Coordinates of C-alpha atoms in Angstrom, one line a residue:
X1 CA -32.4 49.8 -9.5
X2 CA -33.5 46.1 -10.3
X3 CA -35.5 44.2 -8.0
X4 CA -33.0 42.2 -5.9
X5 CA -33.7 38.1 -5.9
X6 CA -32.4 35.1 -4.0
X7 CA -31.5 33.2 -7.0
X8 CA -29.8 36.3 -9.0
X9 CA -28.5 38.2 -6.1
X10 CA -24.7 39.0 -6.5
X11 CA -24.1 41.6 -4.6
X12 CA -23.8 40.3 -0.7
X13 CA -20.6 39.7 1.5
X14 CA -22.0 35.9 2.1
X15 CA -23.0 33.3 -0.3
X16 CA -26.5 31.8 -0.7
X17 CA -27.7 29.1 -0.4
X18 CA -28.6 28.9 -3.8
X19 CA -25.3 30.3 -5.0
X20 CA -24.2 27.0 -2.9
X21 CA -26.0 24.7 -4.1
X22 CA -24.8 25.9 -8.4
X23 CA -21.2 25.7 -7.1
X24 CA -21.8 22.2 -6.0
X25 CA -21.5 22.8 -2.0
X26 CA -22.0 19.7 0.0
X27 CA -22.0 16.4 0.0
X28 CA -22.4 15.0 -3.8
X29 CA -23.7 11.1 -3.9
X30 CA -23.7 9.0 -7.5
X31 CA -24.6 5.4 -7.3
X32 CA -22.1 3.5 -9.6
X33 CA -22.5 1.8 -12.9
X34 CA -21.3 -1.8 -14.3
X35 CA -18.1 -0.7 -15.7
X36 CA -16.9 0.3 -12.4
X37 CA -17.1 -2.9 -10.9
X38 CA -14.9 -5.5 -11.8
X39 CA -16.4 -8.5 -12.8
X40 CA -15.9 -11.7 -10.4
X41 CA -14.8 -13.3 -13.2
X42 CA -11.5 -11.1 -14.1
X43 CA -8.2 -10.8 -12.9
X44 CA -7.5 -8.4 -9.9
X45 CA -4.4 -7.3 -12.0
X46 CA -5.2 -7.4 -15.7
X47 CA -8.5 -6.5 -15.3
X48 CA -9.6 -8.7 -17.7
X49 CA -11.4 -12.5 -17.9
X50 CA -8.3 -14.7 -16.0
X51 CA -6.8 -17.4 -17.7
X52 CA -5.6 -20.4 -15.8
X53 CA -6.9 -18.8 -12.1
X54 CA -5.4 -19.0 -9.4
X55 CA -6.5 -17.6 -5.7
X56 CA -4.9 -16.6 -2.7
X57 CA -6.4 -17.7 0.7
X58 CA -8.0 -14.4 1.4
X59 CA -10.0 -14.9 -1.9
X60 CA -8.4 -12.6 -4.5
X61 CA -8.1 -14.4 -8.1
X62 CA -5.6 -13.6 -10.7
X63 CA -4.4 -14.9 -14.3
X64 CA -1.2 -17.5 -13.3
X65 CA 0.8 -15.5 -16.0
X66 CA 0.1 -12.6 -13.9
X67 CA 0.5 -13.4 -10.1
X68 CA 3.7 -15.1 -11.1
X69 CA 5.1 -12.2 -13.3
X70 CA 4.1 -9.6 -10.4
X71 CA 5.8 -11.9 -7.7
X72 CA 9.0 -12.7 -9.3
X73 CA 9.1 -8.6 -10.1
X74 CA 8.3 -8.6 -6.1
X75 CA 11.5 -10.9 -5.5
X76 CA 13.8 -9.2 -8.1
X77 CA 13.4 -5.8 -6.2
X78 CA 13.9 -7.5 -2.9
X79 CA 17.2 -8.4 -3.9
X80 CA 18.1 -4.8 -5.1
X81 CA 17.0 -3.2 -2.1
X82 CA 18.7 -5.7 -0.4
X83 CA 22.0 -5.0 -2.7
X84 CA 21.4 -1.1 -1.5
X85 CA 21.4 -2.0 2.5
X86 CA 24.4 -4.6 2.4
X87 CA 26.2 -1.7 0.2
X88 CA 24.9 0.8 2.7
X89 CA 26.1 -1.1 5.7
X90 CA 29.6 -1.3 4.1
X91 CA 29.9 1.9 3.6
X92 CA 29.1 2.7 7.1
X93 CA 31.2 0.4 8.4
X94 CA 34.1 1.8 6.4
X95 CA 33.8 4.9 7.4
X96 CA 33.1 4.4 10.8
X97 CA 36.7 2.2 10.4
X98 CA 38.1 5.6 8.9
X99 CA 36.9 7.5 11.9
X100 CA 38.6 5.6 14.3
X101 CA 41.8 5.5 12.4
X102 CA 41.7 9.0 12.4
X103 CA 40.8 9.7 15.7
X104 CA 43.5 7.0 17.0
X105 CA 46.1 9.3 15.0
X106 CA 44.8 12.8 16.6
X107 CA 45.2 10.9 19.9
X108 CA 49.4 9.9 18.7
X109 CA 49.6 13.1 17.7
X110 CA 48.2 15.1 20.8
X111 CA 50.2 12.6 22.4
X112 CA 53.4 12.9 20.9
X113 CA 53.4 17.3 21.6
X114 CA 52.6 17.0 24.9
X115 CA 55.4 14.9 25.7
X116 CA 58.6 16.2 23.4
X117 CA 57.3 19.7 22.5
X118 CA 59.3 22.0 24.6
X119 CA 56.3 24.6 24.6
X120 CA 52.8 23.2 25.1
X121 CA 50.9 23.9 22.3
X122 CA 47.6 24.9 24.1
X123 CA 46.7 26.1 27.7
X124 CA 45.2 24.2 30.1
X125 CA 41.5 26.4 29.7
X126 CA 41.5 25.3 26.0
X127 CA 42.2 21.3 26.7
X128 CA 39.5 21.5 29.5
X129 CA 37.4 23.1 26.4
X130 CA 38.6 20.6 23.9
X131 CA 37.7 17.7 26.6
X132 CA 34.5 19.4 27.3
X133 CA 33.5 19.0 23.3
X134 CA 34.4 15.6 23.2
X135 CA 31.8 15.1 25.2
X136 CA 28.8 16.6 23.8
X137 CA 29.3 19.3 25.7
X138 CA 29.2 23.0 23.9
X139 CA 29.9 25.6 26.7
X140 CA 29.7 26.3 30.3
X141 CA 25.8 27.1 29.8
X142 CA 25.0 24.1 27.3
X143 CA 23.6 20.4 27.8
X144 CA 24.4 17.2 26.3
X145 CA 23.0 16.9 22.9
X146 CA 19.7 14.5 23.9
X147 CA 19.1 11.6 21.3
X148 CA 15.9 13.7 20.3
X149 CA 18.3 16.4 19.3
X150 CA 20.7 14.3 17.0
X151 CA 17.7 12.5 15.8
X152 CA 16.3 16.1 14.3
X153 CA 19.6 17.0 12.9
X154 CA 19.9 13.7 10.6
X155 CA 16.5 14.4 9.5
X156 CA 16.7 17.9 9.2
X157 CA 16.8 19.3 5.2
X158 CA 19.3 22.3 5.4
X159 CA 21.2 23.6 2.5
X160 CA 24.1 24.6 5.0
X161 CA 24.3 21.1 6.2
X162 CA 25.5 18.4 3.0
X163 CA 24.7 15.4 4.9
X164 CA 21.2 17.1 5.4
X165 CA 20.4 18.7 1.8
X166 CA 17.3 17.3 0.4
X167 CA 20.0 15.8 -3.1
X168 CA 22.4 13.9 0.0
X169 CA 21.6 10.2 -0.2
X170 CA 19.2 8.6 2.2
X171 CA 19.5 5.7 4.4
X172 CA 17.8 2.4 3.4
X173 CA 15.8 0.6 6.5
X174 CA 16.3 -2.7 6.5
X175 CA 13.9 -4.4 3.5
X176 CA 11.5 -6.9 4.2
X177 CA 12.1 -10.4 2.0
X178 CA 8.5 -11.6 2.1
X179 CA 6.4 -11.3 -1.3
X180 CA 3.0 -10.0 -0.6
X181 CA -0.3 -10.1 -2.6
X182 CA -1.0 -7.0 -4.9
X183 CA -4.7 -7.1 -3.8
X184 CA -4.6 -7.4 -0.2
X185 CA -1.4 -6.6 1.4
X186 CA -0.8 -9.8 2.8
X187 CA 2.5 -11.9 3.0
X188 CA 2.0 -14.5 0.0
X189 CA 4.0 -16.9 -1.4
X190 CA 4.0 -19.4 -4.9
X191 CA 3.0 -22.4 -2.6
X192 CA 0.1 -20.7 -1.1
X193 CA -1.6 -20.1 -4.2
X194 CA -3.9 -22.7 -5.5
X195 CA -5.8 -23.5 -8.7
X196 CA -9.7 -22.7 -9.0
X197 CA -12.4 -24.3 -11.3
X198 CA -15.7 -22.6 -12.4
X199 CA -18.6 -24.5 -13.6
X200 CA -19.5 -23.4 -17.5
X201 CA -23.2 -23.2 -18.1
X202 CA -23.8 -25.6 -21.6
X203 CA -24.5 -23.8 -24.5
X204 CA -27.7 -24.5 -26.6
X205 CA -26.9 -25.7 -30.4
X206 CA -29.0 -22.7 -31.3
X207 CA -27.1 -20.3 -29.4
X208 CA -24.5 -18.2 -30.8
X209 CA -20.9 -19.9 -30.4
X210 CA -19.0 -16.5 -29.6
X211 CA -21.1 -15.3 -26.7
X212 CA -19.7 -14.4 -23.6
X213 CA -18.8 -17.7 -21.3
X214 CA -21.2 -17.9 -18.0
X215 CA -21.0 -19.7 -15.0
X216 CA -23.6 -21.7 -12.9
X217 CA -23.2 -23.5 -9.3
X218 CA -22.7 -27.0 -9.6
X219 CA -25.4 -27.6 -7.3
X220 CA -28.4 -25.1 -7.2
X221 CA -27.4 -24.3 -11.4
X222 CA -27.8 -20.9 -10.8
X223 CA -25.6 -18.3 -13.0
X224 CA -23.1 -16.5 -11.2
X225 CA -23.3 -12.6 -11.3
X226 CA -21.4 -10.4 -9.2
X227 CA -24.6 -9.6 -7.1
X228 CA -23.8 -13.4 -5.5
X229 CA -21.6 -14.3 -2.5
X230 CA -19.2 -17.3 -3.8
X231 CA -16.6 -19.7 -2.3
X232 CA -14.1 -22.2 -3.3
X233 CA -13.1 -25.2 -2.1
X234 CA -9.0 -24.9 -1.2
X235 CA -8.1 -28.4 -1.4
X236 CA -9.9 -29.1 -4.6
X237 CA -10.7 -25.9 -6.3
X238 CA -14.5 -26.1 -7.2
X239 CA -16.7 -22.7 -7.2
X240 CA -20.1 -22.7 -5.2
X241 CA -22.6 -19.8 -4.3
X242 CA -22.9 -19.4 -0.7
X243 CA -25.7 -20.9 0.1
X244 CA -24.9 -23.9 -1.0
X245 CA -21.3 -23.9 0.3
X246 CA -23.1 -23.6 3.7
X247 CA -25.6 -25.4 3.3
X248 CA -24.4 -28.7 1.9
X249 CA -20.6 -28.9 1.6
X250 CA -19.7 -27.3 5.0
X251 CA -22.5 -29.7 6.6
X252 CA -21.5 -32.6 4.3
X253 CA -17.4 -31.9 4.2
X254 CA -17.5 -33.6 1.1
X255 CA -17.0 -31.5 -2.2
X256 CA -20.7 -31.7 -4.4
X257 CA -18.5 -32.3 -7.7
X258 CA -15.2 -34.0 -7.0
X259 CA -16.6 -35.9 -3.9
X260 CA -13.0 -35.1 -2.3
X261 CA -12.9 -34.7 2.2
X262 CA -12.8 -30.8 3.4
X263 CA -13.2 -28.9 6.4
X264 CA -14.9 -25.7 7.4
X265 CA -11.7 -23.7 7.4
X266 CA -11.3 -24.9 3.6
X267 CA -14.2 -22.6 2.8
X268 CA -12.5 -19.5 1.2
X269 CA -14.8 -16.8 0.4
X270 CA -14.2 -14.7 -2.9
X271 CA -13.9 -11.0 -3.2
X272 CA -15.9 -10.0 -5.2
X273 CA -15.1 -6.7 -7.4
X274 CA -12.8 -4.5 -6.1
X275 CA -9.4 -2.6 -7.3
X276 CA -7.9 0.5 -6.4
X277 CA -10.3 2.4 -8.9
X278 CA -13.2 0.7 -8.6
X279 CA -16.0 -0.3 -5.5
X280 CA -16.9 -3.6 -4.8
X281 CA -19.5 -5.3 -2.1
X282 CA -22.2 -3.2 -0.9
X283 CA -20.9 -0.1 -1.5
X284 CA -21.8 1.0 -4.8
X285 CA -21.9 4.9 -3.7
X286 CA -19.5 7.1 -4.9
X287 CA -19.5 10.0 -2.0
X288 CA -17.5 13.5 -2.9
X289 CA -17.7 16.3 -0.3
X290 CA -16.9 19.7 -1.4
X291 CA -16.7 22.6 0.4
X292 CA -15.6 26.4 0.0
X293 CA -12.9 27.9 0.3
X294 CA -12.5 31.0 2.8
X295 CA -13.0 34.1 1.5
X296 CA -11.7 32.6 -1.6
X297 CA -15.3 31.7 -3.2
X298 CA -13.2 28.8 -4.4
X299 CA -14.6 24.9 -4.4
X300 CA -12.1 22.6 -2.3
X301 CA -12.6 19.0 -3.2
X302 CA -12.0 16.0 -1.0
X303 CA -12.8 12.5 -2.6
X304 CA -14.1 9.6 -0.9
X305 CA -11.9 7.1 -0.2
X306 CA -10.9 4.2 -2.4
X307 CA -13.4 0.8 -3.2
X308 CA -16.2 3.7 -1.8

């Protein structure tokens, strides 16, 4: 019989710790690389260098072509799903309309037997009965159905029930008509948005003509990177790190390039990085916990969130 080890050992009811640690078990860290950061310099929806940016006031820059494009799509489904609600609210109003007409003409008719039939067409038990589920009331024993109860039944998916089938049409809530930024979730509108203006670094003669365009800060000249904190100026549009927008234009109110008036609140910091597939700020980590599945010997994933 073989010499039983810790690192070849196969034959126990548990795992080991080194059994564990080949299957992955526990918390599993990678630091990011570049290409999973987006570069300050792109578009939060292309994903690629913006052309003609503009910026929201939360600090989230996108191509023109692109914010406009994704906000008119924003408008033209507001006005379908607001189509499907007025059509909904039609619908219910006609048949509620229906109900009524029909329940006026049960009332005629009930009406009309009880006053020139010469035998009564039910006993005086079954019209107490008949009263008593008119009002909610199923039996001697039961309750009124409780709004929790009628609540359950709309939402309950039953094959026996067509309203309730999971193929039976669903009610459409009332749709918001406020456009909101792709980035951040917020209400946004056209107006709201305003041009921004980068500073190019100048190109030697000697340099090659097709390289990649940088920026610098107007005032301290340094290049921009995504490893710097930026703002823009809102009323005029100018880029600066931010230590010089603290230092000099919030002190100063006075824009370093365009010598145009601004206030604290004009400060707009820029987010730097940052979709729904990649991290941005200072956390570069990728975390993954996996754990194992009982009895199963089976690895059960659960991924960090997203931007982490």
């Amino acid at each position: 019989m073989p010499q039983r080890h810790s690192k070849n050992n196969n034959d126990l009811a548990f795992f080991t710790y080194e059994e564990k640690r080949k299957l992955g078990y526990g918390t599993q860290k990678e630091r990011l690389g570049k290409d999973s950061i987006k570069p300050f310099d792109a578009c939060c929806l292309c994903l690629k260098p913006f052309i003609d940016p503009l910026c929201c006031l939360k600090g989230h820059v996108f191509c023109k072509e692109c914010i406009f494009e994704c906000l008119l799509a924003q408008k033209k489904d507001i006005k379908r799903r607001l189509a499907a609600y007025e059509a909904q609210q039609k619908q219910g109003k006609e048949e509620e309309e229906e109900k009524r007409l029909l329940q006026k003409a049960r009332e005629l008719e009930s009406f009309d037997k009880q006053n020139h039939s010469a035998v009564p067409t039910e006993s005086s038990s079954n019209r107490s009965a008949t009263a008593g589920d008119r009002n909610n009331f199923h039996g001697a024993n039961s309750v009124k159905t409780t709004s929790f109860e009628e609540e359950a039944l709309r939402t309950m998916k039953a094959f026996w029930l067509p309203s309730a089938t999971p193929g039976a049409p669903l009610k459409v809530d009332v749709p918001s008509t406020d456009t909101t930024c792709p980035e951040g979730n917020e209400k946004l509108k056209m107006k709201s948005l305003f041009p921004i203006y980068f500073t190019e670094e100048d190109k030697d003669e000697t340099r090659n003509k097709n390289l990649e365009t940088t920026y610098i800060c107007p005032s301290c000249k340094v290049t921009l990177t995504n490893t710097i904190s930026l703002v823009v100026v809102s009323t005029c549009g100018h880029v600066f790190c931010k230590k010089c927008g603290d230092k000099f234009v919030k002190v100063d109110g006075v824009c370093l390039v365009c010598n145009k008036e601004c206030k604290a609140k004009n400060m707009v910091p820029l987010e730097k990085g940052g979709t729904g597939f990649s991290a941005h700020g200072d956390k570069l980590e990728a975390v993954e916990f996996k754990h194992l599945g009982s009895g199963s010997g089976l690895g059960l994933v659960k991924p960090a969130p997203k931007g982490v």
